[in-house]
PDB file of C-alpha atoms in Angstrom:
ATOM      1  CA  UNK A 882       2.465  -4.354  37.821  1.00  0.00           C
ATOM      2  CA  UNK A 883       5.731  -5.108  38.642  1.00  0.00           C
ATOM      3  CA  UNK A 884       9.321  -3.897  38.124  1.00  0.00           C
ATOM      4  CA  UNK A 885      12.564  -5.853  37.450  1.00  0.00           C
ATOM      5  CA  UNK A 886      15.782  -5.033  39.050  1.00  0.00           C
ATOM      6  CA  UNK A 887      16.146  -2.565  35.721  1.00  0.00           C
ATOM      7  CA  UNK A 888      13.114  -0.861  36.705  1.00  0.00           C
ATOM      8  CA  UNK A 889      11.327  -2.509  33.730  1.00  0.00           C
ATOM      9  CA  UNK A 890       7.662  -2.969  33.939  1.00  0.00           C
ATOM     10  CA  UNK A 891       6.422  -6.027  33.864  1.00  0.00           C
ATOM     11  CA  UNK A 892       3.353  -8.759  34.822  1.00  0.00           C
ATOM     12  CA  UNK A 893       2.806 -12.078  35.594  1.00  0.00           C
ATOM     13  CA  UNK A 894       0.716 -13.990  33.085  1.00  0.00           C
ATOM     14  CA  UNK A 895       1.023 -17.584  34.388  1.00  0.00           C
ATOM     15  CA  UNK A 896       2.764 -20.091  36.084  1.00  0.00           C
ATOM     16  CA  UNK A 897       3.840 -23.514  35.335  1.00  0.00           C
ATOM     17  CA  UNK A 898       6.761 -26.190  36.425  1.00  0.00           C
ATOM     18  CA  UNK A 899       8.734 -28.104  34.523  1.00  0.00           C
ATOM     19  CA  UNK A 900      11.059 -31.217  35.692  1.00  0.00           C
ATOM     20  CA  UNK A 901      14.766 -30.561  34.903  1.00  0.00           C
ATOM     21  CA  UNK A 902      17.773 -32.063  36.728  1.00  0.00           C
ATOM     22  CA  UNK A 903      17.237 -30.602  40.108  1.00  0.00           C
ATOM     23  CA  UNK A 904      13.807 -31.793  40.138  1.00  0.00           C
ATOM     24  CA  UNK A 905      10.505 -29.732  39.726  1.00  0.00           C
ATOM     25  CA  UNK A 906      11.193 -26.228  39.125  1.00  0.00           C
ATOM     26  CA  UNK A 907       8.340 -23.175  38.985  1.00  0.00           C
ATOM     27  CA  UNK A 908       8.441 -21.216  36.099  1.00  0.00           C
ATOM     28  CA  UNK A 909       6.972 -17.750  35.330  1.00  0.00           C
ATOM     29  CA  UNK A 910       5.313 -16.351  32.043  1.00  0.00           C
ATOM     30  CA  UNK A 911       6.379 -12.680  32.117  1.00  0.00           C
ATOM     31  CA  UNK A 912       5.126  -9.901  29.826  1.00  0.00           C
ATOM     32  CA  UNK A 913       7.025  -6.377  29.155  1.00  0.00           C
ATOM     33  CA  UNK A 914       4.753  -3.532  29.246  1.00  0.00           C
ATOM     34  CA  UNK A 915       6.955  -1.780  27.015  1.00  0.00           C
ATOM     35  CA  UNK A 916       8.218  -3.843  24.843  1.00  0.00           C
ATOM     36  CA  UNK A 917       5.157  -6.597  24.532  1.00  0.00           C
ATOM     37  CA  UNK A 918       7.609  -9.314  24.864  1.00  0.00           C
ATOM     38  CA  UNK A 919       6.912 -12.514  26.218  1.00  0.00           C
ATOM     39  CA  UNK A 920       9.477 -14.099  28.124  1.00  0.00           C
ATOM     40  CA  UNK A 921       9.429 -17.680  30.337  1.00  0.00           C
ATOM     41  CA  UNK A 922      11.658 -16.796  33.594  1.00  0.00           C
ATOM     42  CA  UNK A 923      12.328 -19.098  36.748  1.00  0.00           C
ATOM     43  CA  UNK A 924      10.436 -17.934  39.923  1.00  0.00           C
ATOM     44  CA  UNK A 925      13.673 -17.690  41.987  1.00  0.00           C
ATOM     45  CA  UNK A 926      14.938 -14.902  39.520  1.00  0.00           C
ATOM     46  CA  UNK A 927      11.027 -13.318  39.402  1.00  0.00           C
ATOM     47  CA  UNK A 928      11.512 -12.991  43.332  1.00  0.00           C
ATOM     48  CA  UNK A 929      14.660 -11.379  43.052  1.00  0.00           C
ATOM     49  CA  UNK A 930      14.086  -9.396  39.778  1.00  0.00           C
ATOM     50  CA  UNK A 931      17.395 -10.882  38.349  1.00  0.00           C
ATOM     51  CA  UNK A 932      15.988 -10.592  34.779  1.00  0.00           C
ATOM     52  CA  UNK A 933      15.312  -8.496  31.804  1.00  0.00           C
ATOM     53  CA  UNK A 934      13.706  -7.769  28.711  1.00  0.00           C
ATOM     54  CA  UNK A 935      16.036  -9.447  26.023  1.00  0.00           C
ATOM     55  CA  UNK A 936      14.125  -8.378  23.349  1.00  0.00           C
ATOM     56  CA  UNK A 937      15.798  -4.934  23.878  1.00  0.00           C
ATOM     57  CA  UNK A 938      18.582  -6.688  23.340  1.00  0.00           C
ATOM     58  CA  UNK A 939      17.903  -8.335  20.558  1.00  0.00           C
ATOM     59  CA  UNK A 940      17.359  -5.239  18.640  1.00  0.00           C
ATOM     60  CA  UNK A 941      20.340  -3.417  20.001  1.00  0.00           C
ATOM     61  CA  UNK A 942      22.386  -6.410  18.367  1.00  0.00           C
ATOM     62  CA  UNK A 943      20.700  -6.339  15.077  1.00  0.00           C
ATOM     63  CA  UNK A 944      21.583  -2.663  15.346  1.00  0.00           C
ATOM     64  CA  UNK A 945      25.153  -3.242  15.210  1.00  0.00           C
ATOM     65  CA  UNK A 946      25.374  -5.615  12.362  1.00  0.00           C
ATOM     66  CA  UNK A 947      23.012  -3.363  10.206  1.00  0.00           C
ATOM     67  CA  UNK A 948      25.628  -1.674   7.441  1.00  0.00           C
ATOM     68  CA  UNK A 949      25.674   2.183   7.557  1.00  0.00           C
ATOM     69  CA  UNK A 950      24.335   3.463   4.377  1.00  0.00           C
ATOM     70  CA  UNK A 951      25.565   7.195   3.674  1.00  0.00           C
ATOM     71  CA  UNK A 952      24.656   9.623   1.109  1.00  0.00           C
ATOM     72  CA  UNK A 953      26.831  11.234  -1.122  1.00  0.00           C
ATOM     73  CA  UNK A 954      26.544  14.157  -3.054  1.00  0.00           C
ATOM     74  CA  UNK A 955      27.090  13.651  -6.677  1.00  0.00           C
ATOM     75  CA  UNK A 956      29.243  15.047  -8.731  1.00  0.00           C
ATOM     76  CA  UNK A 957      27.900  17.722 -11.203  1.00  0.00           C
ATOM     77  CA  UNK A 958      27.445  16.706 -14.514  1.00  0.00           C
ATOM     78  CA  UNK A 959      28.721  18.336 -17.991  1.00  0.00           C
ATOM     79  CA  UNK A 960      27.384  18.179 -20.774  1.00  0.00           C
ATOM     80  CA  UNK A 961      29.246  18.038 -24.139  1.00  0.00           C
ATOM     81  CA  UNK A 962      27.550  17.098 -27.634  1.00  0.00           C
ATOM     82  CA  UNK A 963      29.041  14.441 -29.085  1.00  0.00           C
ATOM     83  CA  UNK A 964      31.561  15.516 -32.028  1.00  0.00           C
ATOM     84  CA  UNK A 965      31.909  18.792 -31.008  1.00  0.00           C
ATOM     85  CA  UNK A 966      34.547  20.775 -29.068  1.00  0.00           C
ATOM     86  CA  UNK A 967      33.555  22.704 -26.229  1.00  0.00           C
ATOM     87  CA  UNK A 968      33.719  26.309 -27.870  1.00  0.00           C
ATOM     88  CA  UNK A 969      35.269  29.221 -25.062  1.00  0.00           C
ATOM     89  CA  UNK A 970      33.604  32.280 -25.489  1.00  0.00           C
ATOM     90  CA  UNK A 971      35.661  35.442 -26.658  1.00  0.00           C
ATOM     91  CA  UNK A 972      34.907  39.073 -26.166  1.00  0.00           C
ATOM     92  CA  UNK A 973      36.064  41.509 -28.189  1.00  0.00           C
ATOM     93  CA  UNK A 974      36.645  45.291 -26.791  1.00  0.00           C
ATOM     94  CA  UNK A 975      35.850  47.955 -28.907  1.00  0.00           C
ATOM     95  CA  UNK A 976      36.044  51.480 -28.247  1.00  0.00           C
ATOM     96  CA  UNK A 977      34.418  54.396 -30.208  1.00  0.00           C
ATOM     97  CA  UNK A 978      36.815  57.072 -30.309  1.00  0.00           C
ATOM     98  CA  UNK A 979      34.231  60.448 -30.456  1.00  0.00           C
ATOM     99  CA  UNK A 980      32.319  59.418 -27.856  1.00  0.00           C
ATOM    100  CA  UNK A 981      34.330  57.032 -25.499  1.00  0.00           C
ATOM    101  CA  UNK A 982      32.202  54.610 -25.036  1.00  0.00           C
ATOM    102  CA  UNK A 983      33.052  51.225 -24.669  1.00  0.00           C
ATOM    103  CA  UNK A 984      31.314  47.658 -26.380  1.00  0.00           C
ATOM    104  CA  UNK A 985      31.665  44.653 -25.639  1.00  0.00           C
ATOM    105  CA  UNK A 986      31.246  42.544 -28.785  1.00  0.00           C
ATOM    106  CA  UNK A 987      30.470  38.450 -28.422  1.00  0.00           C
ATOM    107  CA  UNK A 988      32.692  37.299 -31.832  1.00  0.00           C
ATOM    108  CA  UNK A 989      30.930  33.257 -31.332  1.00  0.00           C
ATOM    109  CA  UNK A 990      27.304  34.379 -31.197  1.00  0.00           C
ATOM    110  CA  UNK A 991      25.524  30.794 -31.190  1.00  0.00           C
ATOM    111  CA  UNK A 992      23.819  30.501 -34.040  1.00  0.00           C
ATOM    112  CA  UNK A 993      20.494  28.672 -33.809  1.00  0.00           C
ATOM    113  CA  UNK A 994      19.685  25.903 -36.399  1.00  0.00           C
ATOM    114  CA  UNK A 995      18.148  26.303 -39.287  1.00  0.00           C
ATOM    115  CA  UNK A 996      14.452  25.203 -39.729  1.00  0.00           C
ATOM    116  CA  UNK A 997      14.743  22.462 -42.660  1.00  0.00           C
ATOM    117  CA  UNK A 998      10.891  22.171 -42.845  1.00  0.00           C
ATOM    118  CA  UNK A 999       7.887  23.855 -41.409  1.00  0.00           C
ATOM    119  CA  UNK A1000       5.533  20.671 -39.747  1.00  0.00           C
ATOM    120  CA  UNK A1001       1.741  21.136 -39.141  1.00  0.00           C
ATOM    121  CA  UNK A1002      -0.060  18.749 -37.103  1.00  0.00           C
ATOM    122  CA  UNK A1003      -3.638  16.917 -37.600  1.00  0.00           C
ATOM    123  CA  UNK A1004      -4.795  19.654 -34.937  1.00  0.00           C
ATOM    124  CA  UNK A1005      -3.668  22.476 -36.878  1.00  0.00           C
ATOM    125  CA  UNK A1006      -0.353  23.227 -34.695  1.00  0.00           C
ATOM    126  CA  UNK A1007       2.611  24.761 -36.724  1.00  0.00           C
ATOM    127  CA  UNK A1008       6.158  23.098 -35.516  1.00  0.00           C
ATOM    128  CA  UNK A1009       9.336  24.308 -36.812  1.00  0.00           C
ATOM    129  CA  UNK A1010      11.430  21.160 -37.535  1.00  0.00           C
ATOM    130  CA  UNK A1011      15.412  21.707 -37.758  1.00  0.00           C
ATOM    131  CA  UNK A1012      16.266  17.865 -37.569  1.00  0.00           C
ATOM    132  CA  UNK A1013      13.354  15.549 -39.802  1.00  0.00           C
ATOM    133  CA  UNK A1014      14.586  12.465 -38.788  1.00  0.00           C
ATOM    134  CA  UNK A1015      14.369  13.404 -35.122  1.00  0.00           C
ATOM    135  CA  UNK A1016      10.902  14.634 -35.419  1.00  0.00           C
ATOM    136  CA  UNK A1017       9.907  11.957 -37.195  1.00  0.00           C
ATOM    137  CA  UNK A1018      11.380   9.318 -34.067  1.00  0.00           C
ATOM    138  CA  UNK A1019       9.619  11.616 -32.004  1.00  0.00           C
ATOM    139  CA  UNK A1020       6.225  11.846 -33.454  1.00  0.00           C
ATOM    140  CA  UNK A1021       6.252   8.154 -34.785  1.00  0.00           C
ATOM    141  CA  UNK A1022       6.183   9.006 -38.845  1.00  0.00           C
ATOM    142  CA  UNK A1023       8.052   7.614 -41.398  1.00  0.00           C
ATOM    143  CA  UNK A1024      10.789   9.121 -42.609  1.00  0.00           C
ATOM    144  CA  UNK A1025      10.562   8.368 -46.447  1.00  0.00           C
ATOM    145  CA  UNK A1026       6.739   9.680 -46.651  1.00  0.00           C
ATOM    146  CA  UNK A1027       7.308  12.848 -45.002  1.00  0.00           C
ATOM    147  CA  UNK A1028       9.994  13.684 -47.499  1.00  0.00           C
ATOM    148  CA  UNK A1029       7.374  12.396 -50.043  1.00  0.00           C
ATOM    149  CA  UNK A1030       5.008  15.284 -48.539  1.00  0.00           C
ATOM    150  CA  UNK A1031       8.062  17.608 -48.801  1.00  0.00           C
ATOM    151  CA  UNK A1032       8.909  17.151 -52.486  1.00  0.00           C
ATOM    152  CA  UNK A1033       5.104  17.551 -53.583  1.00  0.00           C
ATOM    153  CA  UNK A1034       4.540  13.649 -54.155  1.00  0.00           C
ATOM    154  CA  UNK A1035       1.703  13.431 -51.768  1.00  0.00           C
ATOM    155  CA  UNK A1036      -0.742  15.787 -49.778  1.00  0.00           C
ATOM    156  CA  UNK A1037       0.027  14.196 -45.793  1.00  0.00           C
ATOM    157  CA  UNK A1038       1.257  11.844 -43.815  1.00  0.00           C
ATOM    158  CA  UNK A1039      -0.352  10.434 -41.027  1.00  0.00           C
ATOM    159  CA  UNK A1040      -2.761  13.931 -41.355  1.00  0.00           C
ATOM    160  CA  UNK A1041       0.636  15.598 -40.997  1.00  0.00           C
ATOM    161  CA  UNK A1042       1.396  18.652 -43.695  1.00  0.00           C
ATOM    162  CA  UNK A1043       4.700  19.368 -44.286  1.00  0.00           C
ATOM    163  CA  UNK A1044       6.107  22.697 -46.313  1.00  0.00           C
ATOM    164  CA  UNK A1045       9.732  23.435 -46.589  1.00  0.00           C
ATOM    165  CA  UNK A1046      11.045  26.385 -44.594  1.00  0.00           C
TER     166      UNK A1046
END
């Protein structure tokens, strides 16, 4: 083993000559212990250790032209239903005059929806359904025979029962 003038570690795999201008010239094939790389070098600059592993090189420059990708945090996200305003929520203070205690009252209690129907499933599961046409996306019925079921026209649907709520 062998070190360049870089203190790189390298060996000698071959030898050959080639004839250029100057005449015959000795080449060496050189092999990086640390990088693998196989590189053809002229003897002169083997005796001297004038050379180096370019492959280092090589991947400092594709380095540099690689594009820095940074993360960014996103923004948070709202969300507002569609249609409706955004409703602020008011408290009312109330006082109780023999005892002096104080309430706080909540004058925009959200309501929740009201159930329109009451589904059952083919395995027996009761589902509250405030929105039919959603459930019926949802669970892949048709719309028209479940409010067939609904009215009394016909027992099920797909093995669904439906009752209204």
């Amino acid at each position: 083993m062998n070190y360049n003038k870089k203190g790189q570690p390298y060996v000698i795999e071959g030898r050959f000559r080639l004839t250029e201008l100057e005449g015959e010239v000795e080449y060496c094939r050189v092999r990086f212990l640390q990088t693998g790389y196989t590189k053809a070098v002229p003897s002169k600059f083997v005796k001297t250790g004038d050379f180096d592993d370019s492959s280092i090189l090589h991947e400092f420059l594709e380095e540099e032209n690689m594009t820095l990708v940074i993360p960014t945090t996103p923004k948070p996200v709202t969300l507002v239903h569609k249609g409706e305003a955004p409703k602020p929520k008011t408290l009312e203070l109330k006082t109780d005059n023999l005892s002096n205690s104080v309430t706080l009252v909540d004058n925009n209690v959200i309501k929740q929806k009201e159930f329109v129907a009451i589904a059952t499933s083919p395995k027996g599961k009761e589902i509250k359904v405030a929105d039919i046409e959603a459930f019926c996306k949802v669970h892949n019925l048709d719309l028209e025979a479940v409010q067939a079921v609904l009215e009394g026209e016909q027992k099920t649907h797909k093995r669904w029962r439906f009752t209204k709520a």
